[in-house]
Tab-separated table of C-alpha atoms in Angstrom:
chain	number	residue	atom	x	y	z
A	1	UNK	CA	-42.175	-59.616	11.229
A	2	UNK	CA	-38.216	-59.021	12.677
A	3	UNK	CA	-37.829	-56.545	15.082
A	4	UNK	CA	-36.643	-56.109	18.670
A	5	UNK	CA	-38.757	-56.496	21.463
A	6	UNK	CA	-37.968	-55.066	24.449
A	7	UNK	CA	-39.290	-56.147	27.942
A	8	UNK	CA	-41.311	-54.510	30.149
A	9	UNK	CA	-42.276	-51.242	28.991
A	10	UNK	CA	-42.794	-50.052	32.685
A	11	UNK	CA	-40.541	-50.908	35.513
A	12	UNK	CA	-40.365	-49.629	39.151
A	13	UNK	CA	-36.954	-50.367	41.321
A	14	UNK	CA	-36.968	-50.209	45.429
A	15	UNK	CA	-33.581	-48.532	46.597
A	16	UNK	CA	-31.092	-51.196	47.107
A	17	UNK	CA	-32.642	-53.096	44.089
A	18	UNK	CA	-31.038	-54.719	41.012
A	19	UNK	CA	-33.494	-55.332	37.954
A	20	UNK	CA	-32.846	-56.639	34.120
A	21	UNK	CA	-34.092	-55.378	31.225
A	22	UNK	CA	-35.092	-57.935	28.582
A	23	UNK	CA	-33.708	-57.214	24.866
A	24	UNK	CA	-34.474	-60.171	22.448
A	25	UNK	CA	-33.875	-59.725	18.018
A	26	UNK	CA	-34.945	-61.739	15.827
A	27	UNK	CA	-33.281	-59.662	13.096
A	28	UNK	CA	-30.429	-61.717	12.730
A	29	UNK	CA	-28.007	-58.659	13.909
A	30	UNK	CA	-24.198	-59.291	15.155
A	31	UNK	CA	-23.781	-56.199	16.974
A	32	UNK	CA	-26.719	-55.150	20.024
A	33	UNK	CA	-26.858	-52.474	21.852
A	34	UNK	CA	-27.982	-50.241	25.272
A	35	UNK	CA	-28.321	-46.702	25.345
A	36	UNK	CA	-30.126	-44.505	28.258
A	37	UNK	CA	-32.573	-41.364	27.509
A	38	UNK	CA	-32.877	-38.820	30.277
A	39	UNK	CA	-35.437	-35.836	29.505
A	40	UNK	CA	-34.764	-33.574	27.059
A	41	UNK	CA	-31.108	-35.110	26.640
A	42	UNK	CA	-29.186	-37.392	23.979
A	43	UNK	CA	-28.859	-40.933	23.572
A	44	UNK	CA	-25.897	-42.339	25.722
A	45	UNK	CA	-24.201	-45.971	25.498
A	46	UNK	CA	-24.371	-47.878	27.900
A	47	UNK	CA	-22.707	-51.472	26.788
A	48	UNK	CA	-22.357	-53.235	23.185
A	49	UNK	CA	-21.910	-56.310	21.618
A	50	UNK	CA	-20.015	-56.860	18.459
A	51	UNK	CA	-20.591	-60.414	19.200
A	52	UNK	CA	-21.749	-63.408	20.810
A	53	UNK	CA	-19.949	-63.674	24.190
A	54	UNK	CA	-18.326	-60.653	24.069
A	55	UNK	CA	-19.928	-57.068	24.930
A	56	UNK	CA	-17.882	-53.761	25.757
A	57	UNK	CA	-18.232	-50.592	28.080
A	58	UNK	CA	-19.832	-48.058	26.607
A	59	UNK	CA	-19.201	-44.140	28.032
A	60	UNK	CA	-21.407	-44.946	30.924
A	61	UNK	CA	-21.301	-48.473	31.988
A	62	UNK	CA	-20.568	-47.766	35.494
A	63	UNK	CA	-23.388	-49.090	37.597
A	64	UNK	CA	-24.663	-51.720	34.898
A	65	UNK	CA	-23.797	-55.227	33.359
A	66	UNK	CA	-24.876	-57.273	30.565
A	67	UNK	CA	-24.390	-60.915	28.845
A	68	UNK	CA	-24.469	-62.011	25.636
A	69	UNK	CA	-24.780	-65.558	25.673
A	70	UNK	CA	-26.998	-66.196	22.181
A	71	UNK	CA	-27.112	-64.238	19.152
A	72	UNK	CA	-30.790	-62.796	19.630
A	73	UNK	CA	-30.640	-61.580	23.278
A	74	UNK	CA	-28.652	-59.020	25.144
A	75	UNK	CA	-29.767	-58.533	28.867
A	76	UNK	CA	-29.277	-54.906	30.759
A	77	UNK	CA	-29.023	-55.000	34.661
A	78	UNK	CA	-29.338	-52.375	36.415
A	79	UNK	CA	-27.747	-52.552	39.601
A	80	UNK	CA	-27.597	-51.210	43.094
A	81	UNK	CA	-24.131	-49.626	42.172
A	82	UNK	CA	-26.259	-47.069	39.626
A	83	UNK	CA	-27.775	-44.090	42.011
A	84	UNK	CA	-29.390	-42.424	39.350
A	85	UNK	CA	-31.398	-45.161	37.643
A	86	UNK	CA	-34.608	-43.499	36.956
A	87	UNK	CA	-34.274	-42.864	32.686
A	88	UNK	CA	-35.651	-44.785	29.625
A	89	UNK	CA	-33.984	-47.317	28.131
A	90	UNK	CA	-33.254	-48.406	24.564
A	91	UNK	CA	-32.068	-51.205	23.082
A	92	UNK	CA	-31.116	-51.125	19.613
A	93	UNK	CA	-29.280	-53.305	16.907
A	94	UNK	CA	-27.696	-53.468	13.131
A	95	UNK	CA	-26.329	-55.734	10.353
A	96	UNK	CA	-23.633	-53.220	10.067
A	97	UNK	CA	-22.362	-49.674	10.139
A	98	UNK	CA	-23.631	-48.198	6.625
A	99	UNK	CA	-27.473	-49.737	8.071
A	100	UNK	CA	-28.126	-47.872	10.763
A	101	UNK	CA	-29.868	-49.045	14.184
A	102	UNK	CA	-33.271	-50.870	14.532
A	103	UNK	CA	-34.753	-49.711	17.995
A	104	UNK	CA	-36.859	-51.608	20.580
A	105	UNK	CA	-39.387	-49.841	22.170
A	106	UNK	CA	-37.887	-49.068	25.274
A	107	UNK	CA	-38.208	-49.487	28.964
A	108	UNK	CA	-39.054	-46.889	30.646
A	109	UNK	CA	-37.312	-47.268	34.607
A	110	UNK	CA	-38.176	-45.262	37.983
A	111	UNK	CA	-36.637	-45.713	41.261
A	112	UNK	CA	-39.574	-45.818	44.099
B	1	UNK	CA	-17.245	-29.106	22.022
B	2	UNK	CA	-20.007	-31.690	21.975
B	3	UNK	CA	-19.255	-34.532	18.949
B	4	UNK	CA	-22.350	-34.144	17.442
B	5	UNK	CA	-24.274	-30.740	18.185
B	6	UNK	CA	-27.548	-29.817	17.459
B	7	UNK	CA	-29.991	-27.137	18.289
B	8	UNK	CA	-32.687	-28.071	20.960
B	9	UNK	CA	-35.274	-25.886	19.459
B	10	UNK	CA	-37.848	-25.820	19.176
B	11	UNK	CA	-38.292	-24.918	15.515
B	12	UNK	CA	-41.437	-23.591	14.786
B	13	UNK	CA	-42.823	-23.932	11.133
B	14	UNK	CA	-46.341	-23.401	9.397
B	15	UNK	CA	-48.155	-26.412	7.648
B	16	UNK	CA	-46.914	-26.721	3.718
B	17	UNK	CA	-43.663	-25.039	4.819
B	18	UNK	CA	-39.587	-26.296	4.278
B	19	UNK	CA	-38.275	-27.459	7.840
B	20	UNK	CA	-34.839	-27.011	7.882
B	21	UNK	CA	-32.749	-29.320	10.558
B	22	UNK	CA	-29.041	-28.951	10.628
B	23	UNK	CA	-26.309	-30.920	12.641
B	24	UNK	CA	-22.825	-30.521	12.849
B	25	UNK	CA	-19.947	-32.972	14.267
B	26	UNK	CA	-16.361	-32.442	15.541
B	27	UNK	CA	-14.794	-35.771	14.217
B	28	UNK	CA	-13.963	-34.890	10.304
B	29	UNK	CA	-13.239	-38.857	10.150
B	30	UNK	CA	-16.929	-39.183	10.639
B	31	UNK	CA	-17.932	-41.690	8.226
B	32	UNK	CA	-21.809	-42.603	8.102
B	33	UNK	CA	-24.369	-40.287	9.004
B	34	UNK	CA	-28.212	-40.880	10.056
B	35	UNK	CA	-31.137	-39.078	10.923
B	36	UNK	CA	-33.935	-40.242	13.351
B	37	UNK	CA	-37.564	-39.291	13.966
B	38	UNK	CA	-38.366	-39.417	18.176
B	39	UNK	CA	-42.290	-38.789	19.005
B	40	UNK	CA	-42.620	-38.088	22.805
B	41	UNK	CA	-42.379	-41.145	24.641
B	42	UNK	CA	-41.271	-43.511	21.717
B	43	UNK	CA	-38.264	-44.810	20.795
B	44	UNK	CA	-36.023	-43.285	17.660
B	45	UNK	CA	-36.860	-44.375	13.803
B	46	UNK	CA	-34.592	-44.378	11.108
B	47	UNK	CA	-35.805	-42.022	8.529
B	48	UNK	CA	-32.751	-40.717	6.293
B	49	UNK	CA	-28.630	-41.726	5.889
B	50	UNK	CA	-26.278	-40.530	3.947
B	51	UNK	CA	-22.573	-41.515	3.385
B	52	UNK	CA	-21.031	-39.079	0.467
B	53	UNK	CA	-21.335	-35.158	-0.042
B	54	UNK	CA	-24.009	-33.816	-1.606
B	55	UNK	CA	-28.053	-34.512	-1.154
B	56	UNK	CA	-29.860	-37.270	-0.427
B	57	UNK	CA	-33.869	-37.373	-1.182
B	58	UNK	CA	-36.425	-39.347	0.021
B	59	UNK	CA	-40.242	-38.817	-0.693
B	60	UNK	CA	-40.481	-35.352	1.631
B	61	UNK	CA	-37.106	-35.803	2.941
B	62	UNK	CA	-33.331	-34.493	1.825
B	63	UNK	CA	-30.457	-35.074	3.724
B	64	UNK	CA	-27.244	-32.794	2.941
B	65	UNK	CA	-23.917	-33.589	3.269
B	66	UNK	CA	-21.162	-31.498	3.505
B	67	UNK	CA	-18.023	-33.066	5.325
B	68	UNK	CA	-15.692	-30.364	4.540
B	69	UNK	CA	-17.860	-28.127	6.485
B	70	UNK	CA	-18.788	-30.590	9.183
B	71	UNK	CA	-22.287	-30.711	8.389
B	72	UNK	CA	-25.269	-32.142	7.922
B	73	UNK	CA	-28.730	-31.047	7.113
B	74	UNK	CA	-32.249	-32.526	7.172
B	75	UNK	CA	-34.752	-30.515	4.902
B	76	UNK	CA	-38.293	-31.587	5.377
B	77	UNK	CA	-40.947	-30.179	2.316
B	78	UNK	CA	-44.373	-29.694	2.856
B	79	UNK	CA	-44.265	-30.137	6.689
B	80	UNK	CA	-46.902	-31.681	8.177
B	81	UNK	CA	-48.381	-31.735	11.941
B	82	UNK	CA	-47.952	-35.130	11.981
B	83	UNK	CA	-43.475	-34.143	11.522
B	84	UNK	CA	-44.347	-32.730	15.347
B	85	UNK	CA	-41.224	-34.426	17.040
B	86	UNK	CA	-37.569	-34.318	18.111
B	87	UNK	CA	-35.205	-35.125	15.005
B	88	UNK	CA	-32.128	-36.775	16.185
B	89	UNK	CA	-28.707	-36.627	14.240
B	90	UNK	CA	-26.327	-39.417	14.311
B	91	UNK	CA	-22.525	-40.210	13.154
B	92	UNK	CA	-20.531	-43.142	13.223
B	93	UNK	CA	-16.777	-41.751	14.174
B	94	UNK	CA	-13.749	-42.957	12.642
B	95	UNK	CA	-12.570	-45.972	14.192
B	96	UNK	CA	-15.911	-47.019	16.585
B	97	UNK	CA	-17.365	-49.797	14.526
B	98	UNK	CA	-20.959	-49.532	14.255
B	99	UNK	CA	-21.380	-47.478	17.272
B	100	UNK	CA	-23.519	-43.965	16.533
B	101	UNK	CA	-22.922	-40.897	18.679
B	102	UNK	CA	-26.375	-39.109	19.292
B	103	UNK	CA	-26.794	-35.061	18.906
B	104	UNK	CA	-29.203	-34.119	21.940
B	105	UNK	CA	-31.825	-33.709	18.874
B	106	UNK	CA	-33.926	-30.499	17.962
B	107	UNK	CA	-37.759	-30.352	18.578
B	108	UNK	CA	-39.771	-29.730	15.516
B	109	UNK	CA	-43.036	-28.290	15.684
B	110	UNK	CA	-45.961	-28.055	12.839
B	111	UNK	CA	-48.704	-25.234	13.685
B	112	UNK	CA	-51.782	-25.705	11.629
């Protein structure tokens, strides 16, 4: 079956730490996507891709990167630079805007 | 204003009752408009979209449109315990692409 698996479901980060989050489609989907979950809040993007080797700030990218180097995967890291990293985190995807997104099932990241 | 606001809830509704979910967005380019089902802990699944004014039905579910009014409904008949969850709206905005702006989503609840 297509879907989006995301990778791991549980992650712990020291202080000082940078850690990726694995996103890998098998949908064959252009456009990719990260958003971040906080309790009780909204969705909010993180980074896209349109496109194979090329990927765009989202409203808050600051504190994060990400590749796109194949079709199927799209990489989150969360780095040092990010003080409040502790949130779940979604990946998503779609064929196109009048689709919708397909949703991995997220990785859920706390700061220890 | 928030682009896409919804009410937190949580709605309360009996078993075999109409739940009645309502969203409304600042952007009146909006263009594409989706509805997602959140269970605690899981990530989002696309249950309803609509594109044009008017309703929308699917099985137990009717999306509204109403873009002169900004607005956008999610009816759900004969509620079930199992619709327990947070019900998040989405829009894609004039001139983003693909990318969907998430309402903070309203919390639906089912009593027996």
């Amino acid at each position: 079956d297509g879907g989006i698996t995301q990778s791991p479901k549980y992650l712990f980060r020291k202080e000082g730490q940078n850690v990726t989050l694995s996103c890998e489609q098998n949908l064959n989907h252009d456009a990719m996507y990260w958003y971040r979950q906080d309790p009780g809040q909204g969705l909010r993007l993180i980074y896209y891709s349109q496109i194979v080797n090329d990927f765009q700030k989202g409203d808050i990218a600051e504190g994060y990167s990400v590749s796109r180097e194949k079709k199927e995967s799209f990489p989150l890291t969360v780095t040092s630079a990010q003080k409040n990293p502790t949130a779940f985190y979604l990946c998503a995807s779609t064929r196109g805007s009048n689709y919708g997104y397909t949703f991995g099932s997220g990785t859920r990241l706390t700061v220890v | 204003q928030k682009e896409v606001e919804q009410n937190s809830g949580p709605l309360s509704v009996p078993e075999g009752a109409i739940a009645s979910l309502n969203c409304t967005y600042s952007d009146r380019g909006s263009q594409s408009f989706f509805w997602y089902r959140q269970y605690s802990g899981k990530s989002p699944e696309l249950i309803m979209s609509i594109y044009s004014n008017g309703d929308k039905e699917d099985g137990r579910f009717t999306a509204q449109l109403n873009k002169a009014s900004q607005y956008v409904s999610l009816l759900i008949r004969d509620s079930q315990p199992s619709d327990s969850a947070t019900y998040l709206c989405a829009v894609i905005r004039t001139g983003t692409a693909s990318k969907l702006t998430f309402g903070t989503g309203t919390r639906l609840q089912v009593t027996l």
